[in-house]
Coordinates of C-alpha atoms and ligand atoms in Angstrom, one line a residue:
M1 CA 30.3 -15.9 47.8
K2 CA 30.4 -14.1 44.5
V3 CA 30.5 -10.4 44.2
P4 CA 29.3 -9.1 40.8
F5 CA 30.8 -5.9 39.4
L6 CA 27.4 -4.4 38.9
S7 CA 23.9 -6.1 39.1
L8 CA 21.5 -4.2 36.9
R9 CA 18.9 -6.8 37.7
D10 CA 19.1 -5.9 41.4
I11 CA 19.0 -2.1 40.6
T12 CA 15.9 -2.6 38.4
A13 CA 14.3 -4.8 41.0
K14 CA 14.5 -2.1 43.6
Y15 CA 12.1 0.1 41.6
H16 CA 10.3 -2.8 39.9
D17 CA 6.7 -1.7 40.6
E18 CA 7.2 2.0 39.7
L19 CA 9.1 1.1 36.6
R20 CA 6.5 -1.4 35.5
D21 CA 3.8 1.2 36.0
A22 CA 5.7 3.8 34.0
V23 CA 6.4 1.3 31.1
C24 CA 2.8 0.0 31.0
R25 CA 1.4 3.5 31.1
T26 CA 3.6 4.4 28.0
V27 CA 2.8 1.2 26.2
D28 CA -0.9 1.8 26.8
S29 CA -0.7 5.5 25.7
G30 CA -0.1 4.7 22.1
W31 CA 2.5 7.5 21.9
Y32 CA 6.1 6.3 21.7
L33 CA 8.3 9.2 20.6
Q34 CA 8.5 12.9 21.4
G35 CA 5.5 13.0 23.7
D36 CA 4.5 13.8 27.3
E37 CA 7.0 11.4 28.9
N38 CA 9.9 13.2 27.2
S39 CA 8.6 16.7 28.1
R40 CA 8.1 15.6 31.7
F41 CA 11.5 14.1 32.1
E42 CA 13.2 16.9 30.2
S43 CA 11.8 19.5 32.6
H44 CA 12.5 17.4 35.7
Y45 CA 16.1 16.8 34.6
A46 CA 16.7 20.4 33.7
E47 CA 15.4 21.4 37.1
Y48 CA 17.5 18.7 38.8
I49 CA 20.7 19.8 37.0
G50 CA 19.8 23.4 37.3
T51 CA 19.7 24.6 33.7
K52 CA 16.9 26.3 31.7
H53 CA 16.9 23.6 29.0
C54 CA 17.2 19.8 28.6
I55 CA 16.9 18.0 25.3
G56 CA 16.4 14.2 25.4
V57 CA 18.5 12.4 22.7
A58 CA 19.3 8.8 21.8
N59 CA 22.5 8.3 23.8
G60 CA 25.4 10.1 25.4
L61 CA 27.7 10.1 22.4
D62 CA 25.0 11.8 20.4
A63 CA 24.5 14.4 23.1
L64 CA 28.2 15.4 22.8
I65 CA 28.2 15.2 18.9
L66 CA 25.0 17.4 18.8
I67 CA 26.5 20.1 21.1
L68 CA 29.5 20.5 18.9
R69 CA 27.5 20.3 15.7
A70 CA 25.1 23.0 17.0
Y71 CA 28.1 25.3 17.7
M72 CA 29.2 24.7 14.2
E73 CA 25.8 25.5 12.7
L74 CA 25.7 28.6 14.9
G75 CA 29.1 29.8 13.5
I76 CA 30.8 29.5 16.9
L77 CA 33.0 26.6 15.8
Q78 CA 34.6 26.0 12.5
K79 CA 36.1 22.9 10.9
G80 CA 39.6 22.3 12.1
D81 CA 39.1 24.2 15.4
E82 CA 40.8 22.7 18.4
V83 CA 39.0 21.3 21.4
I84 CA 41.0 20.5 24.6
V85 CA 40.1 17.2 26.1
P86 CA 41.6 14.9 28.8
A87 CA 43.7 12.2 27.2
N88 CA 42.4 9.5 29.7
T89 CA 38.7 9.9 28.8
Y90 CA 36.4 7.3 27.4
I91 CA 36.5 7.2 23.6
A92 CA 33.1 8.9 23.2
S93 CA 34.4 12.3 24.3
I94 CA 37.0 12.2 21.5
L95 CA 34.7 10.7 18.8
A96 CA 32.3 13.6 19.3
I97 CA 35.1 16.0 18.4
T98 CA 36.5 14.1 15.4
E99 CA 33.1 13.3 14.0
N100 CA 32.6 17.1 13.6
N101 CA 35.9 17.5 11.9
L102 CA 37.3 19.3 14.9
T103 CA 40.7 18.6 16.3
P104 CA 41.1 17.1 19.8
V105 CA 44.0 18.3 21.8
L106 CA 44.8 15.7 24.3
V107 CA 45.9 16.9 27.7
E108 CA 47.3 14.7 30.5
P109 CA 45.5 14.1 33.8
R110 CA 47.1 14.2 37.2
F111 CA 47.7 10.6 38.5
E112 CA 46.5 11.5 42.0
T113 CA 43.2 13.0 40.9
L114 CA 42.6 11.4 37.4
E115 CA 41.1 14.8 36.2
I116 CA 42.6 16.9 33.4
D117 CA 45.7 18.6 34.8
D118 CA 44.6 22.3 34.8
E119 CA 48.2 23.4 35.0
L120 CA 48.9 22.0 31.5
I121 CA 46.0 23.5 29.7
E122 CA 47.2 27.1 29.0
A123 CA 50.3 25.9 27.1
K124 CA 48.0 24.0 24.7
I125 CA 45.8 26.9 23.8
T126 CA 46.4 28.3 20.3
K127 CA 44.5 30.7 18.0
R128 CA 42.4 27.8 16.9
T129 CA 41.4 26.6 20.4
K130 CA 37.7 27.2 20.8
A131 CA 36.5 24.9 23.5
I132 CA 37.4 22.6 26.4
M133 CA 35.6 19.3 26.8
L134 CA 35.7 18.6 30.5
V135 CA 35.1 15.0 31.5
H136 CA 33.8 14.3 35.0
L137 CA 35.3 10.8 34.8
Y138 CA 34.5 8.1 37.4
G139 CA 31.9 10.4 38.9
R140 CA 34.5 13.0 40.1
C141 CA 34.0 16.7 39.5
A142 CA 36.7 17.8 37.1
F143 CA 35.9 21.5 37.1
T144 CA 38.3 24.0 38.8
E145 CA 38.3 27.8 39.2
K146 CA 41.4 27.8 37.0
I147 CA 39.5 26.1 34.2
G148 CA 36.7 28.6 34.5
M149 CA 39.3 31.5 34.4
L150 CA 40.9 30.1 31.3
C151 CA 37.6 29.8 29.5
K152 CA 36.9 33.5 30.2
K153 CA 40.4 34.6 29.4
Y154 CA 40.6 32.9 26.0
N155 CA 36.8 32.9 25.2
L156 CA 36.5 29.2 25.1
K157 CA 33.2 27.3 25.3
L158 CA 33.2 24.8 28.2
I159 CA 31.4 21.6 27.3
E160 CA 30.9 19.1 30.1
D161 CA 30.9 15.3 29.5
N162 CA 28.6 14.5 32.4
A163 CA 28.0 10.8 31.4
Q164 CA 29.5 9.5 34.6
A165 CA 28.6 12.2 37.1
H166 CA 24.9 12.7 37.4
G167 CA 24.2 14.4 40.7
C168 CA 27.8 15.5 41.4
T169 CA 28.3 19.2 42.4
F170 CA 30.9 22.0 42.5
N171 CA 30.2 24.8 45.0
G172 CA 26.6 23.8 45.2
R173 CA 26.1 23.7 41.4
R174 CA 25.5 20.4 39.7
T175 CA 27.9 19.3 37.1
G176 CA 26.1 19.6 33.8
S177 CA 25.2 23.3 34.7
I178 CA 28.7 24.7 35.2
G179 CA 29.8 25.0 31.6
D180 CA 28.0 26.3 28.5
A181 CA 26.5 22.9 27.6
A182 CA 26.7 19.3 28.9
G183 CA 26.2 15.9 27.5
H184 CA 24.6 13.2 29.7
S185 CA 24.4 9.4 29.0
F186 CA 21.7 7.2 30.4
Y187 CA 23.4 4.0 29.4
P188 CA 22.0 1.3 31.8
G189 CA 25.2 1.2 33.9
K190 CA 25.4 4.9 34.5
N191 CA 24.3 6.4 37.9
L192 CA 21.1 7.4 36.2
G193 CA 20.6 4.6 33.8
A194 CA 17.7 3.8 31.4
L195 CA 16.6 0.2 30.4
G196 CA 18.4 0.7 27.1
D197 CA 20.1 3.7 25.5
G198 CA 19.4 7.3 26.3
G199 CA 21.0 10.7 26.7
S200 CA 20.4 14.3 27.0
V201 CA 21.9 17.8 26.6
T202 CA 21.5 20.5 29.3
T203 CA 22.3 24.1 28.7
N204 CA 21.2 27.6 29.7
D205 CA 21.7 28.8 26.1
G206 CA 18.4 29.1 24.3
D207 CA 19.8 29.4 20.8
L208 CA 22.0 26.3 21.4
A209 CA 19.0 24.3 22.8
E210 CA 16.8 25.2 19.9
C211 CA 19.5 24.3 17.4
I212 CA 20.2 21.0 19.1
R213 CA 16.4 20.2 19.2
A214 CA 16.2 20.7 15.4
L215 CA 19.5 18.8 14.6
A216 CA 18.2 15.8 16.6
N217 CA 15.0 15.9 14.7
Y218 CA 16.4 15.7 11.1
G219 CA 17.2 19.4 11.2
S220 CA 13.6 20.3 11.3
Q221 CA 11.7 22.7 13.5
Q222 CA 8.5 22.7 11.4
K223 CA 7.2 19.4 10.0
Y224 CA 8.7 18.6 6.6
I225 CA 10.7 21.8 6.5
F226 CA 14.5 21.2 7.0
K227 CA 16.7 24.0 8.2
Y228 CA 19.8 21.9 8.8
Q229 CA 21.2 18.6 7.5
G230 CA 20.2 17.0 10.8
R231 CA 20.1 13.4 12.2
N232 CA 17.6 11.3 14.1
S233 CA 18.5 11.2 17.7
R234 CA 15.5 10.7 20.0
L235 CA 14.9 9.5 23.6
D236 CA 12.2 6.8 23.5
E237 CA 9.0 7.6 25.5
I238 CA 9.5 4.4 27.4
Q239 CA 13.0 5.3 28.5
A240 CA 12.0 8.9 29.4
A241 CA 9.3 7.4 31.6
V242 CA 11.8 5.0 33.2
L243 CA 14.3 7.8 33.7
D244 CA 11.7 10.0 35.4
V245 CA 11.1 7.3 38.0
K246 CA 14.8 6.7 38.6
L247 CA 15.6 10.4 38.8
R248 CA 13.6 10.6 42.0
Y249 CA 16.0 8.1 43.7
L250 CA 19.3 9.4 42.2
D251 CA 20.4 11.4 45.2
E252 CA 19.6 8.5 47.5
D253 CA 21.4 6.0 45.2
N254 CA 24.5 8.3 45.0
R255 CA 24.5 8.4 48.8
L256 CA 24.6 4.6 48.9
R257 CA 27.5 4.7 46.4
Q258 CA 29.3 7.1 48.7
Q259 CA 28.9 4.8 51.6
V260 CA 30.5 2.0 49.7
A261 CA 33.3 4.3 48.7
A262 CA 33.8 5.5 52.3
Y263 CA 34.2 1.9 53.5
Y264 CA 36.8 1.3 50.7
Y265 CA 38.8 4.4 51.7
D266 CA 38.7 3.6 55.4
N267 CA 39.5 -0.1 55.1
I268 CA 41.7 -0.8 52.1
N269 CA 45.2 -1.0 53.6
N270 CA 47.1 -3.1 51.1
P271 CA 50.4 -1.1 50.6
M272 CA 50.5 -2.3 46.9
L273 CA 47.3 -0.3 46.2
K274 CA 47.0 3.4 45.5
L275 CA 43.7 5.2 45.7
P276 CA 42.9 8.4 44.0
N277 CA 42.7 11.5 46.3
R278 CA 39.5 11.4 48.4
L279 CA 37.1 14.2 47.4
P280 CA 34.3 15.4 49.6
D281 CA 31.1 13.4 48.8
V282 CA 29.5 16.5 47.1
N283 CA 32.2 16.4 44.5
N284 CA 32.1 12.7 43.8
V285 CA 29.2 10.4 43.0
Y286 CA 31.4 7.4 42.5
H287 CA 30.2 6.1 39.1
L288 CA 33.2 3.9 39.5
F289 CA 35.8 3.2 42.2
P290 CA 39.2 3.1 40.6
V291 CA 42.2 1.7 42.4
F292 CA 45.8 1.5 41.1
C293 CA 48.3 -1.4 41.4
E294 CA 51.5 -2.1 39.6
R295 CA 50.5 -5.7 39.5
R296 CA 47.0 -4.9 38.3
D297 CA 46.5 -8.0 36.2
G298 CA 47.6 -10.3 39.0
L299 CA 45.3 -8.5 41.5
Q300 CA 42.4 -8.8 39.0
Q301 CA 43.0 -12.5 38.6
Y302 CA 43.3 -13.0 42.3
L303 CA 40.1 -11.3 43.0
K304 CA 38.4 -13.3 40.3
E305 CA 39.5 -16.5 41.8
H306 CA 37.9 -15.3 45.0
G307 CA 34.7 -14.5 43.3
V308 CA 35.1 -10.7 43.1
H309 CA 34.4 -9.4 39.6
T310 CA 36.2 -6.2 38.6
L311 CA 36.7 -4.2 35.3
I312 CA 39.3 -2.0 33.8
H313 CA 38.5 1.6 32.8
Y314 CA 40.1 1.7 30.3
P315 CA 42.7 -0.8 29.2
V316 CA 43.8 1.1 26.0
P317 CA 43.8 4.9 26.0
P318 CA 42.3 6.7 23.0
H319 CA 45.7 7.7 21.5
K320 CA 46.8 4.0 21.4
Q321 CA 43.6 2.8 19.6
E322 CA 43.7 1.7 16.0
C323 CA 40.9 4.1 15.1
Y324 CA 43.4 7.0 15.9
K325 CA 46.5 5.5 14.2
E326 CA 47.9 9.0 13.7
W327 CA 48.4 9.3 17.5
N328 CA 49.8 5.9 18.2
S329 CA 53.4 7.1 18.6
I330 CA 52.6 10.0 21.0
S331 CA 53.7 9.5 24.5
L332 CA 51.3 10.4 27.3
P333 CA 52.9 8.7 30.3
I334 CA 50.3 9.4 32.9
T335 CA 47.4 8.4 30.7
E336 CA 49.3 5.2 29.9
R337 CA 50.1 4.5 33.5
I338 CA 46.4 4.8 34.4
A339 CA 45.6 2.4 31.6
K340 CA 48.2 -0.1 32.9
E341 CA 47.4 0.1 36.6
E342 CA 43.7 0.9 36.9
L343 CA 41.2 -1.5 38.4
S344 CA 37.6 -0.7 39.1
L345 CA 36.1 -2.3 42.2
P346 CA 32.4 -3.2 42.5
I347 CA 30.3 -0.2 43.5
S348 CA 26.6 0.4 43.1
P349 CA 23.6 1.4 45.2
V350 CA 22.7 -2.3 45.6
L351 CA 26.1 -3.6 46.7
T352 CA 25.5 -4.9 50.3
N353 CA 27.7 -4.3 53.4
E354 CA 28.6 -7.9 53.3
E355 CA 29.8 -7.8 49.7
T356 CA 31.7 -4.6 50.3
E357 CA 33.5 -6.2 53.3
I358 CA 34.4 -9.3 51.2
V359 CA 35.9 -7.1 48.5
V360 CA 38.1 -5.4 51.1
E361 CA 39.1 -8.6 52.8
H362 CA 40.3 -10.1 49.5
I363 CA 42.1 -6.9 48.5
N364 CA 43.9 -6.6 51.7
A365 CA 44.9 -10.3 51.6
F366 CA 46.5 -10.0 48.1
M367 CA 50.3 -10.3 48.3
Ligands
PLP1 C1 29.2 6.4 28.6 C2 30.0 7.5 28.3 C3 29.7 8.3 27.1 C4 28.7 7.8 26.0 O1 27.5 7.5 26.4 P1 26.6 6.5 25.5 O2 25.2 6.7 26.1 O3 27.1 5.1 25.8 O4 26.7 6.9 24.1 C5 30.4 9.4 26.9 N1 31.4 9.8 27.7 C6 31.7 9.1 28.8 C7 32.8 9.6 29.7 C8 31.0 7.9 29.1 O5 31.4 7.3 30.2

């Protein structure tokens, strides 16, 4: 029996009738951008995350770019300012910083938790440090009281990259509402995924929200009057309608992910594997289930031969990418170790008990 890494077809099939109704309603409405579907989803998602504002945008990368860009337009960030960011993040978090002519300051994670090591942050803060981009990678809440304290002490903006952690919480507050602003991606494979690209920004800051809304609309607040040199970044009405349906099931879907994760934690016993520290379910919505193995490539091949499809997140860290040549010689040993040893096991709301058991059986049999 084959176990796919992620079956988007099965996830969509689960909500087939409601998704079809939502798409057909939008098709028939004759209104495809910036309409009622966007307004409805934005207000539902803001309510879900627990912020005053939500702005639908074209994708998660744009959400992060627009947050930083808006801080620049508002005079809070200036060209060349430094933004602290975990070194082991997906490239988008870093692209959003460099795209705005800001300087990313890469900070190592802890191997056991995979989150940015909050003990290393303070030493990296300079006069030019203006923000921390916190990434809730793999669905794990990366916020700590210490990070909150550092932001206060040094007057730093806290920006959350919540692309992988929709529904995750810290002390009862959802990620995406903890910092000053958050970017969310609705890429199809994310916990809350559209049937195409989508993203949003959440924030309690009214000025920031207004600026982002304008920047995403060519820099315009009033038709054909342009306040900023903006861009075009909109969430399609069809995607907003789809997301509004799937948002209703997000908590339930996250619970199903947590059940798969619990089975993995309780039953994987191959001594060659290391698992990240186990967080309470409220702090982890398991976008991915990363495991670590010194013989990672062998393990992946073995699982593949037994029909279990896995992926690597991510095989080459940002500082070793050609697009950031200037960092290629930097050494970030923990980030590099994660890239070498990480393997993501199948996890999703539609992974069956039988499939989960098969994955564990093969993992435990690997020698
Ligand atoms: C997916 C992702 C993004 C970007 O989202 P897109 O919608 O693909 O642009 C940003 N950051 C992280 C951590 C992601 O996983």
